[in-house]
Structures are given as C-alpha cells and as structure tokens.
C-alpha cells in the first residue's frame, strides 16, 4: 500500500486517483508503475524499511531525487523544537 500511496501523492491527485488507473509492479528490486494518469511520465520509487513490520515509500518524477532525501527521526521532536515536557 505505501508504494500506491506514494504514487498517488506524486501525481498530485491523492485519493482522487482511482486505484484502477494504475498498477505497481515489483520485479526483483525494481519498482515500476503501469499507469494511465500521465502517459509518458516516468516515476521513480524507493521503499524503506524502518522497523520490523514497518515500511514506507517515496515516489518522484525526478530521477535523482534520492540524493536530496533526508530522513528525520521524530522520536526526538520535542527536544529538537525545544518544547518543555508537559503531561497530557
């Protein structure tokens, strides 16, 4: 599902895009999309494994987008943003 979601976001259509308009193909380590959204447009995917049982994916129309990717660990977000500890 994360690959489908990343493609839907990359098209700019999000959840408006019918799932029947595209198909994600996994061939070895390659990820490809067969789609009728932007004929002739190439999409580039990368899947990430975070913890056991968890993964996320990114999709872009820019071939070398991975060079600019930055992963942020949000477990320390309060510390990074200098929030004081408060009880909820």
mmCIF file of C-alpha atoms in Angstrom:
data_model
loop_
_atom_site.group_PDB
_atom_site.id
_atom_site.type_symbol
_atom_site.label_atom_id
_atom_site.label_comp_id
_atom_site.label_asym_id
_atom_site.label_seq_id
_atom_site.Cartn_x
_atom_site.Cartn_y
_atom_site.Cartn_z
ATOM 1 C CA UNK A 1 0.000 0.000 0.000
ATOM 2 C CA UNK A 2 2.796 2.501 0.759
ATOM 3 C CA UNK A 3 4.006 2.347 -2.853
ATOM 4 C CA UNK A 4 0.489 3.036 -4.135
ATOM 5 C CA UNK A 5 0.047 5.892 -1.683
ATOM 6 C CA UNK A 6 3.366 7.474 -2.666
ATOM 7 C CA UNK A 7 2.409 7.319 -6.362
ATOM 8 C CA UNK A 8 -1.000 8.862 -5.686
ATOM 9 C CA UNK A 9 0.674 11.743 -3.851
ATOM 10 C CA UNK A 10 3.347 12.197 -6.542
ATOM 11 C CA UNK A 11 0.661 12.668 -9.215
ATOM 12 C CA UNK A 12 -0.895 15.458 -7.154
ATOM 13 C CA UNK A 13 -4.259 13.706 -7.249
ATOM 14 C CA UNK A 14 -4.002 11.878 -3.947
ATOM 15 C CA UNK A 15 -7.117 9.922 -3.004
ATOM 16 C CA UNK A 16 -8.980 11.349 -6.020
ATOM 17 C CA UNK A 17 -6.963 8.957 -8.205
ATOM 18 C CA UNK A 18 -8.922 5.727 -8.817
ATOM 19 C CA UNK A 19 -6.906 2.652 -7.839
ATOM 20 C CA UNK A 20 -7.944 1.087 -11.151
ATOM 21 C CA UNK A 21 -5.937 3.747 -13.065
ATOM 22 C CA UNK A 22 -2.552 2.309 -12.088
ATOM 23 C CA UNK A 23 -0.748 -0.837 -11.011
ATOM 24 C CA UNK A 24 2.521 -1.139 -9.088
ATOM 25 C CA UNK A 25 4.833 -3.847 -10.456
ATOM 26 C CA UNK A 26 7.583 -5.379 -8.322
ATOM 27 C CA UNK A 27 10.264 -7.060 -10.402
ATOM 28 C CA UNK A 28 13.160 -8.082 -8.205
ATOM 29 C CA UNK A 29 14.425 -4.871 -6.617
ATOM 30 C CA UNK A 30 12.882 -2.710 -9.333
ATOM 31 C CA UNK A 31 9.595 -0.939 -8.710
ATOM 32 C CA UNK A 32 7.593 0.173 -11.728
ATOM 33 C CA UNK A 33 4.142 1.584 -12.304
ATOM 34 C CA UNK A 34 1.777 0.900 -15.159
ATOM 35 C CA UNK A 35 -0.491 3.903 -15.270
ATOM 36 C CA UNK A 36 -2.984 5.926 -17.296
ATOM 37 C CA UNK A 37 -2.561 9.147 -15.341
ATOM 38 C CA UNK A 38 0.425 10.846 -17.002
ATOM 39 C CA UNK A 39 1.217 8.859 -20.118
ATOM 40 C CA UNK A 40 4.893 9.202 -20.946
ATOM 41 C CA UNK A 41 5.832 10.450 -17.455
ATOM 42 C CA UNK A 42 8.392 8.335 -15.591
ATOM 43 C CA UNK A 43 8.026 7.810 -11.850
ATOM 44 C CA UNK A 44 10.856 6.739 -9.556
ATOM 45 C CA UNK A 45 10.251 4.785 -6.357
ATOM 46 C CA UNK A 46 12.206 3.927 -3.255
ATOM 47 C CA UNK A 47 10.970 1.703 -0.456
ATOM 48 C CA UNK A 48 12.378 1.991 3.060
ATOM 49 C CA UNK A 49 12.247 -0.471 5.929
ATOM 50 C CA UNK A 50 12.054 1.222 9.309
ATOM 51 C CA UNK A 51 11.481 -1.410 11.967
ATOM 52 C CA UNK A 52 10.311 -4.988 11.810
ATOM 53 C CA UNK A 53 6.871 -4.904 10.254
ATOM 54 C CA UNK A 54 7.065 -1.246 9.219
ATOM 55 C CA UNK A 55 7.984 0.293 5.884
ATOM 56 C CA UNK A 56 7.397 3.467 3.929
ATOM 57 C CA UNK A 57 7.839 4.514 0.318
ATOM 58 C CA UNK A 58 8.609 7.627 -1.684
ATOM 59 C CA UNK A 59 7.837 8.396 -5.322
ATOM 60 C CA UNK A 60 9.049 11.243 -7.536
ATOM 61 C CA UNK A 61 9.205 12.330 -11.171
ATOM 62 C CA UNK A 62 12.820 13.453 -10.592
ATOM 63 C CA UNK A 63 15.291 10.646 -11.445
ATOM 64 C CA UNK A 64 17.959 11.507 -8.849
ATOM 65 C CA UNK A 65 15.649 12.671 -6.059
ATOM 66 C CA UNK A 66 17.196 10.268 -3.542
ATOM 67 C CA UNK A 67 20.295 12.467 -3.316
ATOM 68 C CA UNK A 68 18.187 15.155 -1.621
ATOM 69 C CA UNK A 69 16.259 12.842 0.682
ATOM 70 C CA UNK A 70 16.643 13.430 4.400
ATOM 71 C CA UNK A 71 15.166 11.067 6.968
ATOM 72 C CA UNK A 72 14.134 12.710 10.228
ATOM 73 C CA UNK A 73 13.705 10.805 13.482
ATOM 74 C CA UNK A 74 10.581 12.294 15.047
ATOM 75 C CA UNK A 75 11.013 10.431 18.325
ATOM 76 C CA UNK A 76 13.094 13.412 19.486
ATOM 77 C CA UNK A 77 10.852 16.138 18.023
ATOM 78 C CA UNK A 78 10.182 17.837 21.352
ATOM 79 C CA UNK A 79 13.906 18.046 22.011
ATOM 80 C CA UNK A 80 14.625 19.379 18.533
ATOM 81 C CA UNK A 81 11.890 22.019 18.745
ATOM 82 C CA UNK A 82 12.830 22.909 22.334
ATOM 83 C CA UNK A 83 9.426 22.045 23.790
ATOM 84 C CA UNK A 84 9.184 21.735 27.544
ATOM 85 C CA UNK A 85 7.920 18.442 28.912
ATOM 86 C CA UNK A 86 4.232 18.638 29.750
ATOM 87 C CA UNK A 87 1.772 15.982 30.841
ATOM 88 C CA UNK A 88 -1.286 15.360 28.700
#
